């Protein structure tokens, strides 16, 4: 089995963890990353809930020891073809790799918040996204964040929204919003911070504590209702219209900063890859596993495996678990050949 | 506001507007509130811009007011739409342009319903045939009258006699727009620039030398809202919405408001008088309101039409300060003369807000 080739498509957390696991099992996986750096979305995030551990620390531990892994950046996969039991993976860097198994860890895209035009992202300076906020936490710099007095977090932007054809929950935005709300409150203790939510889905271990602390320790105010319109006043403050469904009333507020919690969506190339490899997509646009209970890492096409958020929204621990189980399943598959 | 962001949206929400040969249908209420707007619209499109636009004396209401007040069911309303289309078809036209924003929304709604449910279209055709032996073709193009002026705005700008500028200083006039709710809020792809940041009116303002001003309640309803006004008990709600809009635009000191919806022009204009009575507050400075122009009136002023031929004497809020600012000549003595040169009845003028 030592001579078998495994190509992993995507050098984010799932790809890195799967590569490490396969390497530790004595294999030499080939890891292909389309961008110029390994790490995926971890590169864009400052800290991780619920422990607030730095994303860079997690990434460092993932990339500290890549010996035995052949990894290539700037290597976007352009085509995957199959000859008998061998897959040929052609990349934008001009190489073609032979593989006995291919693991897709292509991840997700953050929802493009400009599509929710009514929320004003890309139009008003003080409307930012969760990714912008993480960048601010990492660098301490944002041209529009100067001692904000009122800050709003809008949950479910691009998630659970029929208007943009996505009924699905993104799973991690509630916890991310609360983490960011507490963090910004620490930076600006005098600021009043609001979270506009539909439901708070705090299902993970330690998440409910985060929510409790957000209310009791940080004084974050939770408003059950969606923001429906954002406009800009003369002094560049934001005027928002929302609904408080517990009060049963429409509300208007002024905000110095509004943070949109962009949800998790399939990458643009998911459909092309699925079509190329003849693997099935779910109604949410993510890859479908062969079955949802036992063979969660197998695609509908033999030899093509799946891990991480390319199969739908997942937390980071779930992503790592998925990557390790995919590696184990690939080993079983190759041994059976 | 980031102009680049807005431009990106506008580039993604373009609308195809044919250049010529139009079948025109009027609005029920605009003919009563601001009767010259539609007449001058036809004059501008035909006379100034040399386009073929046709209206037929047998066209009727679209049924919108009755439909939105739940007096008639949707099938009846759609059969009226079918009849309108049949007159267009019989007249040899396929590009349909309507004066009323509510009608525009309803035509979009009918066409979309028929597209999604062909069986409903078949039923409408059957009912139309049963009731008046008419048949129709679906219009190749459906636009609102303001879309057509938007499409031709640069031609109008090139022929401008008066720009939307201060004649003394050369500074652009500060213009706030109000786009009717039914223009694009129901079908965003049908509006120039989409529903959230429509370009249909601001595009005209910029093409004619004015400055379009963004204000917080730009997207808010004018207050009409059909049942807010037509049910008498709800009229306070109607005024309160207009009040919100006026309060929101006041700090920007606009020179005038431009609208593309019959009801909006009416309520933004008339309620300024009511609010002045209720609150002793006027929005254009002491004793002055903010003039409200329909897009046809604005185009007419730019093209050099006489303000009284445009029907500006029918406005509640005095337009004279705006005319003076633009350097538009007018004869106060002719303000209340009819088209036959004879005096028409003068309205009673309130003291609380200037009306002339």
XYZ file of C-alpha atoms in Angstrom:
693
model
C 0.000 0.000 0.000
C 3.022 2.244 0.500
C 3.160 2.810 -3.258
C -0.387 4.041 -3.535
C -0.899 7.723 -4.357
C -3.459 9.909 -2.645
C -4.186 13.404 -3.867
C -5.849 15.806 -1.447
C -7.551 18.782 -3.082
C -7.594 21.763 -0.736
C -4.972 22.861 1.802
C -7.240 24.127 4.552
C -7.750 22.581 7.991
C -9.398 19.408 6.635
C -6.782 18.873 3.934
C -3.884 19.469 6.316
C -5.281 17.201 9.005
C -6.057 14.412 6.534
C -2.567 14.721 5.027
C -0.967 14.483 8.473
C -3.048 11.442 9.373
C -2.189 9.659 6.112
C 1.457 10.565 6.497
C 1.447 9.190 10.060
C 0.059 5.947 8.629
C 3.099 5.640 6.372
C 1.672 7.064 3.178
C 2.916 10.010 1.124
C -0.101 12.139 0.313
C 0.016 14.922 -2.265
C -1.689 18.087 -1.022
C -2.797 20.634 -3.633
C -3.763 24.166 -2.634
C -5.100 26.655 -5.165
C -4.002 29.791 -3.328
C -0.478 30.809 -2.405
C -0.702 29.679 1.238
C -1.816 26.670 3.182
C -4.440 27.205 5.862
C -7.725 28.072 4.146
C -10.101 30.187 6.217
C -7.901 29.822 9.294
C -5.637 32.388 7.661
C -8.452 34.935 7.805
C -9.624 34.281 11.352
C -8.158 35.796 14.509
C -9.504 33.576 17.279
C -11.694 30.537 17.652
C -14.707 29.920 19.856
C -15.373 28.888 22.541
C -11.833 28.995 23.990
C -10.674 32.112 22.095
C -7.535 30.282 21.076
C -5.691 32.106 18.315
C -6.372 30.667 14.863
C -2.703 31.188 14.024
C -1.698 28.811 16.847
C -3.957 26.084 15.487
C -2.615 26.672 12.015
C 0.957 26.578 13.243
C 0.409 23.209 14.872
C -1.154 21.935 11.641
C 1.707 23.118 9.448
C 4.605 22.634 11.869
C 5.536 19.237 10.562
C 4.727 18.599 6.928
C 7.631 16.229 6.342
C 6.512 13.291 4.264
C 3.702 15.302 2.686
C 4.186 16.565 -0.866
C 2.388 19.877 -0.862
C 1.967 22.402 -3.625
C 0.478 25.886 -3.446
C -0.799 27.901 -6.443
C -1.990 24.569 -7.768
C -5.636 24.869 -8.605
C -7.114 21.635 -9.840
C -8.336 22.100 -13.382
C -9.440 18.618 -14.290
C -9.699 15.178 -12.774
C -10.056 12.271 -15.167
C -10.116 8.563 -14.590
C -8.412 5.718 -16.424
C -9.537 2.409 -14.933
C -8.716 2.703 -11.196
C -6.318 5.616 -11.561
C -7.303 9.263 -11.324
C -5.281 11.866 -13.219
C -5.334 15.230 -11.477
C -4.233 18.141 -13.679
C -3.366 21.437 -11.991
C -3.021 25.049 -13.039
C 0.715 24.826 -12.317
C 1.089 22.435 -15.233
C 1.531 19.173 -13.326
C -0.561 16.053 -13.613
C -0.653 13.694 -10.640
C -1.699 10.062 -10.660
C -3.856 9.017 -7.737
C -5.400 5.826 -6.478
C -7.702 7.911 -4.325
C -8.688 11.556 -4.323
C -9.826 13.365 -1.196
C -11.808 16.558 -1.719
C -11.336 19.055 1.109
C -12.283 22.090 -0.912
C -14.067 23.850 1.943
C -16.605 26.633 1.622
C -17.056 30.246 0.625
C -18.361 32.923 2.901
C -21.662 34.291 1.640
C -21.196 37.412 -0.475
C -22.949 39.935 1.766
C -23.338 42.488 -1.029
C -26.158 40.262 -2.316
C -28.257 41.314 0.664
C -28.444 44.819 -0.743
C -30.803 46.031 1.945
C -28.062 45.566 4.554
C -25.718 47.925 2.732
C -22.461 45.964 2.682
C -20.186 47.478 0.046
C -22.351 50.606 0.106
C -21.949 51.988 3.614
C -18.499 52.163 5.189
C -19.641 51.113 8.620
C -21.281 47.905 7.514
C -18.711 45.124 7.739
C -18.754 41.323 7.787
C -17.587 38.748 10.314
C -14.459 38.218 8.183
C -13.708 41.973 8.253
C -14.164 41.914 12.013
C -11.689 39.050 12.400
C -9.213 41.012 10.294
C -9.722 43.976 12.597
C -9.138 41.792 15.664
C -5.967 40.438 14.073
C -4.523 43.774 12.974
C -6.227 46.269 15.296
C -6.940 48.423 12.278
C -10.088 49.293 10.387
C -10.733 52.697 8.846
C -14.270 52.855 10.231
C -13.851 51.503 13.748
C -13.155 54.420 16.080
C -14.632 54.082 19.549
C -18.044 52.884 18.368
C -20.799 53.512 20.881
C -23.423 51.229 19.395
C -22.594 48.035 17.558
C -24.975 45.546 15.999
C -24.375 41.974 14.915
C -26.778 40.585 12.352
C -27.028 36.809 12.453
C -28.017 34.564 9.546
C -26.827 36.774 6.668
C -27.049 34.438 3.701
C -28.337 31.587 5.866
C -31.890 30.438 6.542
C -33.045 32.896 3.946
C -35.461 31.907 1.200
C -34.844 35.224 -0.512
C -31.353 34.178 -1.496
C -32.385 30.556 -2.010
C -30.648 29.123 1.024
C -32.785 27.518 3.659
C -29.854 25.959 5.493
C -28.304 27.069 8.769
C -24.585 27.819 8.672
C -24.161 26.294 12.083
C -21.251 28.403 13.368
C -22.439 32.003 12.918
C -24.333 32.257 16.232
C -21.267 31.257 18.210
C -18.998 33.424 16.056
C -21.278 36.433 16.568
C -21.275 35.993 20.321
C -17.518 35.502 20.401
C -17.014 38.664 18.339
C -19.602 40.607 20.360
C -17.784 39.806 23.612
C -14.431 40.550 22.057
C -15.490 43.971 20.754
C -17.069 44.755 24.117
C -13.715 44.035 25.744
C -12.097 46.502 23.357
C -14.791 49.147 23.791
C -16.331 48.595 27.241
C -18.630 51.617 26.946
C -20.163 50.404 23.702
C -23.644 48.961 23.684
C -23.634 45.760 21.670
C -26.725 44.144 20.148
C -27.174 40.776 18.468
C -30.107 40.441 16.076
C -30.903 36.752 15.852
C -33.595 34.399 14.577
C -32.832 31.517 16.935
C -29.663 31.028 18.895
C -28.295 27.642 17.961
C -25.753 27.164 20.723
C -25.492 23.379 20.511
C -21.752 22.864 20.990
C -19.926 22.135 24.174
C -19.231 25.356 26.032
C -21.301 27.440 23.653
C -24.221 27.925 26.008
C -21.733 29.235 28.567
C -20.520 31.747 25.998
C -24.100 32.897 25.512
C -24.670 33.122 29.263
C -21.485 35.117 29.796
C -22.326 37.381 26.877
C -25.488 38.418 28.715
C -24.328 38.428 32.312
C -20.684 39.421 32.067
C -20.605 41.532 28.909
C -24.138 42.933 28.865
C -24.732 42.051 25.225
C -28.378 42.634 24.329
C -30.088 40.003 22.246
C -32.925 41.072 19.974
C -34.957 38.307 18.391
C -35.646 39.559 14.900
C -34.087 40.324 11.570
C -32.676 43.604 10.373
C -34.546 44.522 7.231
C -33.020 47.794 6.113
C -29.895 49.850 6.660
C -29.328 53.420 5.588
C -26.789 56.092 6.350
C -27.344 59.332 8.225
C -25.591 62.652 7.662
C -22.837 61.847 10.139
C -22.264 58.399 8.580
C -24.020 56.638 11.446
C -26.242 53.816 10.344
C -29.996 53.827 10.701
C -31.340 50.339 10.952
C -34.846 49.002 10.813
C -35.533 45.659 12.419
C -38.257 43.668 14.016
C -38.326 42.623 17.656
C -40.467 39.525 17.419
C -40.670 39.129 21.194
C -42.063 42.625 21.588
C -44.037 42.165 18.382
C -42.912 45.568 17.158
C -40.794 47.072 14.419
C -37.801 48.928 15.825
C -35.411 51.578 14.554
C -31.946 52.148 15.943
C -28.825 54.107 15.181
C -25.581 52.155 14.982
C -21.961 53.165 14.702
C -21.021 49.769 13.351
C -22.982 46.863 11.917
C -21.415 43.433 11.538
C -23.024 40.981 9.149
C -22.528 37.324 9.993
C -21.976 35.970 6.502
C -22.897 32.322 6.352
C -21.263 29.277 4.859
C -21.978 28.595 1.197
C -20.572 26.099 -1.298
C -17.559 27.283 -3.250
C -18.242 28.494 -6.761
C -16.292 25.609 -8.294
C -18.184 22.919 -6.354
C -20.636 22.346 -9.154
C -17.893 22.101 -11.796
C -15.914 19.600 -9.752
C -19.031 17.573 -9.026
C -19.893 17.511 -12.698
C -16.318 16.600 -13.619
C -16.220 13.733 -11.135
C -19.850 12.621 -11.483
C -20.494 13.018 -7.787
C -23.788 14.114 -6.355
C -24.629 17.457 -4.778
C -27.219 18.011 -2.080
C -30.019 20.544 -2.458
C -27.845 22.926 -0.438
C -25.153 22.787 -3.123
C -22.568 20.913 -1.060
C -21.198 17.476 -1.979
C -23.387 14.608 -0.869
C -21.776 11.672 0.914
C -22.675 8.170 -0.203
C -24.820 7.821 2.870
C -25.360 10.252 5.736
C -24.527 7.879 8.632
C -21.866 5.282 7.912
C -20.121 6.319 4.691
C -19.996 10.037 5.326
C -16.545 10.407 3.782
C -17.305 8.592 0.552
C -18.719 10.260 -2.495
C -21.055 8.605 -4.942
C -18.007 7.906 -7.143
C -15.618 5.161 -6.036
C -12.180 6.406 -5.074
C -13.329 9.969 -4.468
C -13.555 10.870 -0.779
C -14.892 13.919 1.021
C -13.964 15.713 4.222
C -14.594 18.986 5.973
C -16.937 21.778 5.000
C -17.188 20.795 1.351
C -19.988 18.537 2.612
C -21.755 21.325 4.511
C -21.254 23.713 7.413
C -19.131 22.292 10.236
C -17.239 23.474 13.276
C -13.466 23.191 13.327
C -13.398 20.125 15.633
C -15.963 18.455 13.360
C -13.795 19.309 10.380
C -10.737 17.705 11.969
C -12.728 14.605 12.934
C -14.094 14.380 9.419
C -10.565 14.651 7.988
C -9.209 11.908 10.232
C -12.104 9.585 9.488
C -11.666 10.227 5.755
C -8.008 9.285 6.048
C -8.947 6.075 7.849
C -11.550 5.255 5.206
C -9.045 5.894 2.387
C -6.579 3.491 4.013
C -9.289 0.819 4.232
C -10.184 1.438 0.599
C -6.600 1.165 -0.643
C -5.978 -1.966 1.401
C -8.993 -3.595 -0.179
C -7.626 -2.985 -3.664
C -21.964 55.925 0.786
C -19.489 54.279 -1.538
C -20.260 55.334 -5.083
C -18.294 52.374 -6.455
C -20.595 50.017 -4.534
C -23.689 51.646 -5.971
C -22.248 51.604 -9.476
C -21.565 47.897 -9.155
C -25.199 47.283 -8.228
C -26.415 49.464 -11.081
C -24.245 47.588 -13.557
C -25.752 44.315 -12.353
C -29.349 45.547 -12.469
C -29.573 46.976 -15.956
C -32.880 46.776 -17.736
C -33.485 46.512 -21.450
C -35.610 49.402 -22.658
C -36.537 49.479 -26.359
C -35.870 52.782 -28.031
C -39.100 53.421 -29.938
C -42.714 52.443 -30.724
C -44.618 52.463 -27.498
C -48.171 51.831 -26.411
C -48.966 54.154 -23.510
C -51.539 53.732 -20.753
C -52.393 56.424 -18.252
C -52.755 56.392 -14.515
C -56.177 56.760 -12.907
C -55.168 59.184 -10.215
C -52.373 61.135 -11.882
C -54.853 62.504 -14.407
C -56.756 64.050 -11.546
C -53.924 65.176 -9.304
C -51.394 66.416 -11.846
C -53.246 66.258 -15.163
C -50.577 67.944 -17.263
C -47.876 65.427 -16.422
C -49.126 62.755 -18.767
C -50.040 65.143 -21.562
C -46.598 66.731 -21.440
C -44.980 63.317 -21.211
C -46.471 62.466 -24.593
C -45.426 65.870 -25.931
C -41.860 65.320 -24.737
C -41.538 61.795 -26.108
C -43.191 62.663 -29.420
C -42.315 66.310 -29.939
C -38.965 66.769 -28.273
C -37.524 63.309 -28.712
C -39.225 62.224 -31.936
C -40.396 58.820 -30.748
C -43.584 56.997 -31.660
C -45.842 56.642 -28.641
C -49.510 55.795 -28.976
C -52.421 55.863 -26.582
C -55.842 54.440 -27.213
C -59.036 56.113 -25.908
C -60.523 52.764 -24.854
C -57.886 51.845 -22.326
C -59.085 51.795 -18.737
C -57.877 51.487 -15.179
C -55.648 48.478 -14.519
C -57.865 47.699 -11.533
C -55.009 48.287 -9.123
C -56.792 50.450 -6.585
C -59.732 48.052 -6.363
C -57.385 45.067 -6.218
C -55.183 46.490 -3.483
C -58.261 47.463 -1.487
C -59.606 43.924 -1.879
C -62.667 45.053 -3.786
C -61.971 42.780 -6.757
C -60.205 39.403 -6.898
C -56.934 38.861 -8.704
C -58.543 36.986 -11.592
C -60.749 39.988 -12.364
C -57.791 42.312 -12.137
C -55.735 40.096 -14.447
C -58.598 39.997 -16.942
C -58.524 43.814 -17.006
C -54.778 43.571 -17.665
C -55.535 41.126 -20.475
C -57.958 43.633 -21.983
C -55.336 46.384 -21.841
C -52.892 44.093 -23.628
C -55.534 43.242 -26.223
C -55.901 46.936 -27.077
C -52.133 47.162 -27.452
C -52.160 44.098 -29.717
C -55.026 45.459 -31.832
C -53.188 48.775 -32.137
C -50.149 47.027 -33.598
C -47.759 47.620 -30.720
C -45.744 45.278 -28.539
C -43.847 47.658 -26.235
C -46.067 48.582 -23.298
C -45.377 51.646 -21.165
C -47.544 52.599 -18.227
C -47.750 55.852 -16.362
C -48.590 54.442 -12.954
C -46.141 52.644 -10.680
C -48.908 50.561 -9.138
C -50.042 49.495 -12.591
C -46.441 48.625 -13.436
C -46.225 46.395 -10.379
C -49.508 44.727 -11.270
C -48.537 44.131 -14.880
C -45.283 42.571 -13.644
C -47.264 40.474 -11.173
C -49.696 39.278 -13.855
C -46.940 38.422 -16.342
C -44.958 36.613 -13.682
C -48.036 34.718 -12.490
C -48.814 33.623 -16.032
C -45.221 32.542 -16.569
C -45.260 30.415 -13.423
C -48.860 29.224 -13.888
C -49.810 28.999 -17.567
C -53.172 27.585 -16.538
C -54.045 30.957 -14.974
C -53.130 32.744 -18.185
C -55.377 30.306 -20.059
C -58.202 31.082 -17.622
C -57.702 34.838 -18.081
C -57.800 34.440 -21.854
C -60.997 32.412 -21.546
C -62.636 35.014 -19.266
C -61.589 37.855 -21.556
C -63.038 36.087 -24.567
C -66.264 35.312 -22.703
C -66.652 38.911 -21.524
C -65.629 40.940 -24.571
C -64.382 38.670 -27.371
C -60.849 39.968 -27.184
C -57.476 38.264 -27.473
C -54.048 39.531 -26.591
C -50.359 38.980 -27.040
C -47.897 39.279 -24.208
C -45.922 42.537 -24.568
C -42.353 42.093 -25.755
C -41.368 44.837 -23.373
C -43.026 46.236 -20.287
C -41.633 49.386 -18.708
C -42.742 52.204 -16.492
C -42.952 55.675 -18.028
C -39.991 56.781 -15.925
C -37.881 53.958 -17.410
C -38.393 55.451 -20.847
C -37.373 58.930 -19.684
C -34.371 57.361 -17.917
C -33.466 55.673 -21.195
C -33.741 59.001 -23.023
C -32.288 61.147 -20.233
C -29.106 62.081 -22.038
C -31.062 63.158 -25.136
C -33.153 65.364 -22.872
C -29.981 66.635 -21.209
C -28.523 67.502 -24.619
C -31.632 69.552 -25.451
C -31.806 71.172 -22.009
C -32.941 74.781 -21.879
C -32.569 74.874 -18.098
C -30.276 72.589 -16.133
C -31.044 71.437 -12.628
C -28.633 74.017 -11.307
C -28.827 77.265 -9.411
C -28.931 79.894 -12.139
C -27.067 82.394 -9.954
C -24.299 80.240 -8.574
C -24.093 77.418 -11.100
C -24.227 74.936 -8.225
C -26.184 71.742 -8.856
C -29.591 71.617 -7.219
C -29.855 69.176 -4.350
C -32.512 66.667 -5.258
C -33.990 63.888 -3.160
C -35.832 61.156 -4.971
C -38.697 58.952 -3.970
C -39.300 55.878 -6.087
C -42.753 54.324 -5.796
C -42.839 51.093 -3.787
C -44.462 49.049 -6.544
C -41.793 50.065 -9.050
C -39.193 47.508 -7.969
C -39.824 46.322 -4.428
C -41.988 43.435 -5.677
C -39.851 42.544 -8.703
C -36.364 44.005 -8.175
C -35.099 42.846 -11.558
C -37.764 44.915 -13.300
C -36.509 48.229 -11.930
C -33.546 50.220 -13.223
C -30.905 49.695 -10.532
C -32.985 47.191 -8.524
C -35.132 47.708 -5.453
C -32.702 48.977 -2.845
C -30.745 51.615 -4.756
C -32.873 52.378 -7.825
C -31.183 54.585 -10.384
C -34.228 55.491 -12.397
C -34.729 58.967 -10.905
C -31.234 59.754 -9.651
C -29.983 58.937 -13.169
C -32.264 61.636 -14.581
C -31.219 64.136 -11.920
C -27.522 63.606 -12.604
C -27.984 63.695 -16.393
C -29.721 67.062 -16.078
C -27.092 68.681 -13.895
C -28.514 68.108 -10.408
C -27.030 66.373 -7.411
C -28.830 63.315 -6.121
C -28.918 63.245 -2.327
C -29.076 60.019 -0.360
C -31.176 60.257 2.798
C -31.984 57.642 5.426
C -35.665 57.077 4.653
C -35.160 57.031 0.907
C -36.738 53.603 0.590
C -39.603 54.222 2.983
C -43.160 54.280 1.665
C -44.573 57.748 0.926
C -47.485 56.823 3.178
C -50.153 56.192 0.571
C -50.154 52.408 0.890
C -53.716 52.134 -0.477
C -55.460 50.880 2.653
C -53.553 53.396 4.748
C -55.258 56.159 2.845
C -58.400 54.730 1.315
C -59.685 53.523 4.660
C -60.422 56.816 6.278
C -59.572 55.673 9.791
C -56.034 54.865 8.651
C -55.189 58.248 7.213
C -53.238 59.263 10.285
C -50.906 56.386 9.528
C -50.601 57.657 5.969
C -49.558 61.127 7.182
C -47.179 59.697 9.759
C -45.228 57.842 7.080
C -44.949 60.938 4.920
C -43.864 62.807 8.042
C -41.055 60.283 8.564
C -39.802 60.812 5.050
C -39.914 64.585 5.236
C -38.165 64.596 8.614
C -35.467 62.394 7.135
C -34.822 64.536 4.074
C -35.108 67.950 5.763
C -31.522 68.092 7.185
C -30.144 67.767 3.654
C -31.910 70.979 2.571
C -33.168 69.587 -0.721
C -34.222 71.980 -3.452
C -36.964 69.623 -4.548
C -38.301 66.081 -4.377
C -38.640 64.057 -7.572
C -40.992 61.080 -7.751
C -42.171 58.587 -10.352
C -45.402 57.482 -8.714
C -48.745 59.283 -8.942
C -49.718 58.715 -5.319
C -46.268 59.544 -3.948
C -46.125 62.906 -5.690
C -49.567 63.712 -4.363
C -49.003 62.749 -0.747
C -45.496 64.172 -0.422
C -46.917 67.435 -1.742
C -50.312 67.645 -0.037
C -49.356 66.298 3.361
C -46.791 69.079 3.788
C -49.743 71.407 4.203
C -51.458 69.041 6.652
C -48.269 68.577 8.675
C -47.736 72.347 8.724
C -51.193 72.699 10.244
C -50.645 69.904 12.739
C -47.120 70.736 13.851
C -46.526 74.326 12.708
C -43.455 72.993 10.948
C -42.515 73.445 7.317
C -39.645 71.612 5.664
C -38.233 74.156 3.247
C -37.546 76.871 5.803
C -40.029 79.142 7.611
C -43.347 79.040 5.783
C -41.828 77.127 2.857
C -42.330 73.561 1.782
C -40.098 71.357 -0.339
C -41.442 71.433 -3.895
C -42.393 68.037 -5.303
C -42.064 67.346 -9.011
C -43.086 64.356 -11.037
C -40.319 63.184 -13.354
C -42.341 64.459 -16.323
C -42.545 67.916 -14.769
C -38.814 67.907 -14.084
C -38.126 66.848 -17.685
C -40.531 69.516 -18.918
C -38.779 72.271 -16.951
C -35.410 71.103 -18.258
C -36.739 71.202 -21.822
C -38.087 74.728 -21.368
C -41.829 74.120 -21.056
C -43.853 76.871 -19.418
C -44.361 75.910 -15.759
C -48.088 76.540 -15.991
C -48.349 74.352 -19.112
C -46.755 71.640 -16.988
C -49.531 72.057 -14.436
C -47.296 73.262 -11.618
C -50.124 75.491 -10.386
C -51.827 72.275 -9.260
C -49.200 71.747 -6.561
C -49.868 72.469 -2.921
C -46.291 73.520 -2.158
C -45.216 76.620 -4.047
C -42.852 75.880 -6.934
C -41.943 79.521 -7.574
C -38.849 79.515 -5.331
C -37.545 76.548 -7.296
C -38.319 78.215 -10.636
C -36.504 81.336 -9.470
C -33.527 79.274 -8.411
C -33.381 77.507 -11.774
C -33.917 80.747 -13.664
C -37.100 79.448 -15.298
C -39.204 82.393 -16.512
C -42.890 82.414 -15.595
C -45.731 84.871 -15.557
C -47.503 84.926 -12.181
C -50.529 86.486 -13.857
C -50.983 83.399 -16.015
C -50.796 80.904 -13.176
C -54.525 80.426 -12.949
C -55.422 80.707 -16.599
C -56.772 77.659 -18.355
C -55.483 76.393 -21.688
C -58.173 78.507 -23.355
C -56.787 81.639 -21.704
C -59.736 82.044 -19.389
C -59.353 82.214 -15.626
C -59.786 78.986 -13.731
C -61.010 79.016 -10.110
C -58.304 80.033 -7.674
C -57.738 77.822 -4.687
C -58.054 79.130 -1.194
C -54.505 79.759 -0.054
C -53.437 78.754 3.446
C -51.333 81.111 5.472
C -49.248 78.474 7.174
C -47.323 77.274 4.121
C -46.527 79.203 1.000
C -48.477 78.057 -2.012
C -47.594 80.724 -4.534
